CSV table of C-alpha atoms in Angstrom, one decimal:
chain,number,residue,atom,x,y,z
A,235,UNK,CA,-40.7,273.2,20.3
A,236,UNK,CA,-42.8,274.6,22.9
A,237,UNK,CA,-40.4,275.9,25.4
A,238,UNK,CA,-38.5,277.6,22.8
A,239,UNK,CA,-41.6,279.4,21.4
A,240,UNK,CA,-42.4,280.2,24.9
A,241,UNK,CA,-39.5,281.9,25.8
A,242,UNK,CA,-38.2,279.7,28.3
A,243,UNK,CA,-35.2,278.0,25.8
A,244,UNK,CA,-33.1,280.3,23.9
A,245,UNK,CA,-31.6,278.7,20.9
A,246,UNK,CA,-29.2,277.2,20.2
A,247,UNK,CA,-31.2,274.0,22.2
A,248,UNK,CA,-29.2,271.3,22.7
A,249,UNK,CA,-30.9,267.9,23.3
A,250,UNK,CA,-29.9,264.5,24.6
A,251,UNK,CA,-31.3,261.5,23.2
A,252,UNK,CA,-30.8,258.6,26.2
A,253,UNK,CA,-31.8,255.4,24.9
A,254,UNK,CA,-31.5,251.9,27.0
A,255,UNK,CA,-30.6,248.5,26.1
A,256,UNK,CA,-30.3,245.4,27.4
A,257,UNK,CA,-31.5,244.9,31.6
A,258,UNK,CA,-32.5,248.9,31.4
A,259,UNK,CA,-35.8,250.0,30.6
A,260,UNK,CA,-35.7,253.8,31.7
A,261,UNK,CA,-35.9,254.8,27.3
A,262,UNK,CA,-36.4,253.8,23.4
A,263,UNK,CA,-34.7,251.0,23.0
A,264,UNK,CA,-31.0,251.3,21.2
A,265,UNK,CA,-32.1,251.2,17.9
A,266,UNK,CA,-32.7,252.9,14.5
A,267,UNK,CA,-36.9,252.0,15.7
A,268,UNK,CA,-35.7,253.9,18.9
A,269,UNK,CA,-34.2,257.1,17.3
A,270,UNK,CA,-36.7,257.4,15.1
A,271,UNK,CA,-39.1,257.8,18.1
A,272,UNK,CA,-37.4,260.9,18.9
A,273,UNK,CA,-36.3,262.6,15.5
A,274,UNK,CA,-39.7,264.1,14.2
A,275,UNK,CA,-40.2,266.0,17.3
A,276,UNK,CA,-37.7,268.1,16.2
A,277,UNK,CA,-38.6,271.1,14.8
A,278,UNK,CA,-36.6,271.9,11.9
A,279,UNK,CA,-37.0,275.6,11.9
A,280,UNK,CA,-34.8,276.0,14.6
A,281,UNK,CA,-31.0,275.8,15.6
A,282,UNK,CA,-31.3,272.5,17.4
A,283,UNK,CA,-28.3,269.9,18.4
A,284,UNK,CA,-28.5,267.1,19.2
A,285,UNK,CA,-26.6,264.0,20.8
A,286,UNK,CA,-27.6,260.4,21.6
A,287,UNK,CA,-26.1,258.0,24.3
A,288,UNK,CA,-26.8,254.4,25.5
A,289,UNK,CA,-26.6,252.9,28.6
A,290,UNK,CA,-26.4,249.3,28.2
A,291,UNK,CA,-25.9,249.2,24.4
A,292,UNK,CA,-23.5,249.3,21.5
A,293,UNK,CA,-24.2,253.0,20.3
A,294,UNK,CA,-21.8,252.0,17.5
A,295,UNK,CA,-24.4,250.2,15.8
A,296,UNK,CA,-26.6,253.2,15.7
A,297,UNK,CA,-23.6,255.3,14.9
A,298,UNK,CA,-24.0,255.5,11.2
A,299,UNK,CA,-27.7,256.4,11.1
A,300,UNK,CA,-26.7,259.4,14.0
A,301,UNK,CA,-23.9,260.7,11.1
A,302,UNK,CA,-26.5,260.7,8.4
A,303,UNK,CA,-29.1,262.2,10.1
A,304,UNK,CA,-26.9,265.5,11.5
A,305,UNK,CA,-26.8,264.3,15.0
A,306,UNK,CA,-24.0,264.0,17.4
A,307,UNK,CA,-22.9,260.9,19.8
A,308,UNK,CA,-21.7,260.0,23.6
A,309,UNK,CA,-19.9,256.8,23.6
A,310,UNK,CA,-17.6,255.1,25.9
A,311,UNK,CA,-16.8,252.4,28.2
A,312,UNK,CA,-18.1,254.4,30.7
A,313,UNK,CA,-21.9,253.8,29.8
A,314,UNK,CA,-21.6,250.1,28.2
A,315,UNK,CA,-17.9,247.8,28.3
A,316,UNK,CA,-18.3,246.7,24.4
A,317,UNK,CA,-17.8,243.2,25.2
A,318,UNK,CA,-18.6,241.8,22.1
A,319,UNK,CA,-15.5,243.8,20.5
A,320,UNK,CA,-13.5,242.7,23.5
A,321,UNK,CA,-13.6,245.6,25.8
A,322,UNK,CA,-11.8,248.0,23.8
A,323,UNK,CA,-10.2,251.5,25.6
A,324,UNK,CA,-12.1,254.2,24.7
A,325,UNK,CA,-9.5,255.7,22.3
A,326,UNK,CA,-10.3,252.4,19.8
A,327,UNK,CA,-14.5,253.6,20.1
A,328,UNK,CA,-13.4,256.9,19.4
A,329,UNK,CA,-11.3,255.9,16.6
A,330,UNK,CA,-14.2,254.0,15.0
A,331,UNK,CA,-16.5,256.6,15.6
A,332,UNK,CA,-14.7,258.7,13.5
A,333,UNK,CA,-14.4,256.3,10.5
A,334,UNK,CA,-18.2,256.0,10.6
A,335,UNK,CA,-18.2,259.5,11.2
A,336,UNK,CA,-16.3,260.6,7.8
A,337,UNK,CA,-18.0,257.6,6.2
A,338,UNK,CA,-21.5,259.6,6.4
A,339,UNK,CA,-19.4,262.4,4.6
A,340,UNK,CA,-18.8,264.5,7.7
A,341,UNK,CA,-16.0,265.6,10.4
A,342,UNK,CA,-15.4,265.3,13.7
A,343,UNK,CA,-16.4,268.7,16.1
A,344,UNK,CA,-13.6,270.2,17.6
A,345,UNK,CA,-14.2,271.7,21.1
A,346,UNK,CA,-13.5,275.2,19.2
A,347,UNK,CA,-16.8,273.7,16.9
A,348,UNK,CA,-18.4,272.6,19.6
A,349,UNK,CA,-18.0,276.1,21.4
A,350,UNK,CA,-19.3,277.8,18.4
A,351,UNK,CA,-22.6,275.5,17.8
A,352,UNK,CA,-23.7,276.0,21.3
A,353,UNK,CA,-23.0,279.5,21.0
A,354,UNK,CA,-20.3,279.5,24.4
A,355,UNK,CA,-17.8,281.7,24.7
């Protein structure tokens, strides 16, 4: 990671992966094919999180293959309505997050974890 070797990012880096589905085409498409576009850039001799959202997609679908690989995600019905489950509030995304989430043999972040990862005080 060039900036960070350069000086001009101080770990811990925190990166957003934005992919697109559907009418947008501003990213990788919402998919494992998508991700994987992104993950080997990552250097992986360096404190780096990571997140990915969709706008326009189901990021539930990618959820599983985020928890296995270490990242972190950004759902809700603010970027994409989840029609096909039948609008759900968020707190029923969140919900399955987690399941998926603990699935892949992990825990949620508390904002105390959060905090901590991206070294804030």
């Amino acid at each position: 990671m060039a900036l960070v070797d350069a000086g001009f990012v101080s770990e811990p880096v925190y990166v957003l992966f934005h992919l697109t589905d559907g009418p947008y085409i501003t990213g990788h498409p919402a998919t494992e094919e998508g991700l994987r576009a992104h993950l080997p850039f990552l250097p992986r001799d360096r404190n780096v999180e990571w997140t990915v959202n969709t706008l326009g997609g189901n990021l539930l679908q990618l959820a599983p293959m985020i928890a296995q690989e270490g990242g972190h995600m950004a759902l809700g019905i603010g970027d994409y309505p989840y029609k096909e489950l039948g609008s759900p509030p968020n707190e029923q995304l969140v919900r399955q997050a987690v399941k998926i989430v603990h699935a892949a043999g992990r825990e949620m972040a508390t904002p105390e974890d959060v905090r901590e990862m991206l070294a804030l005080a």
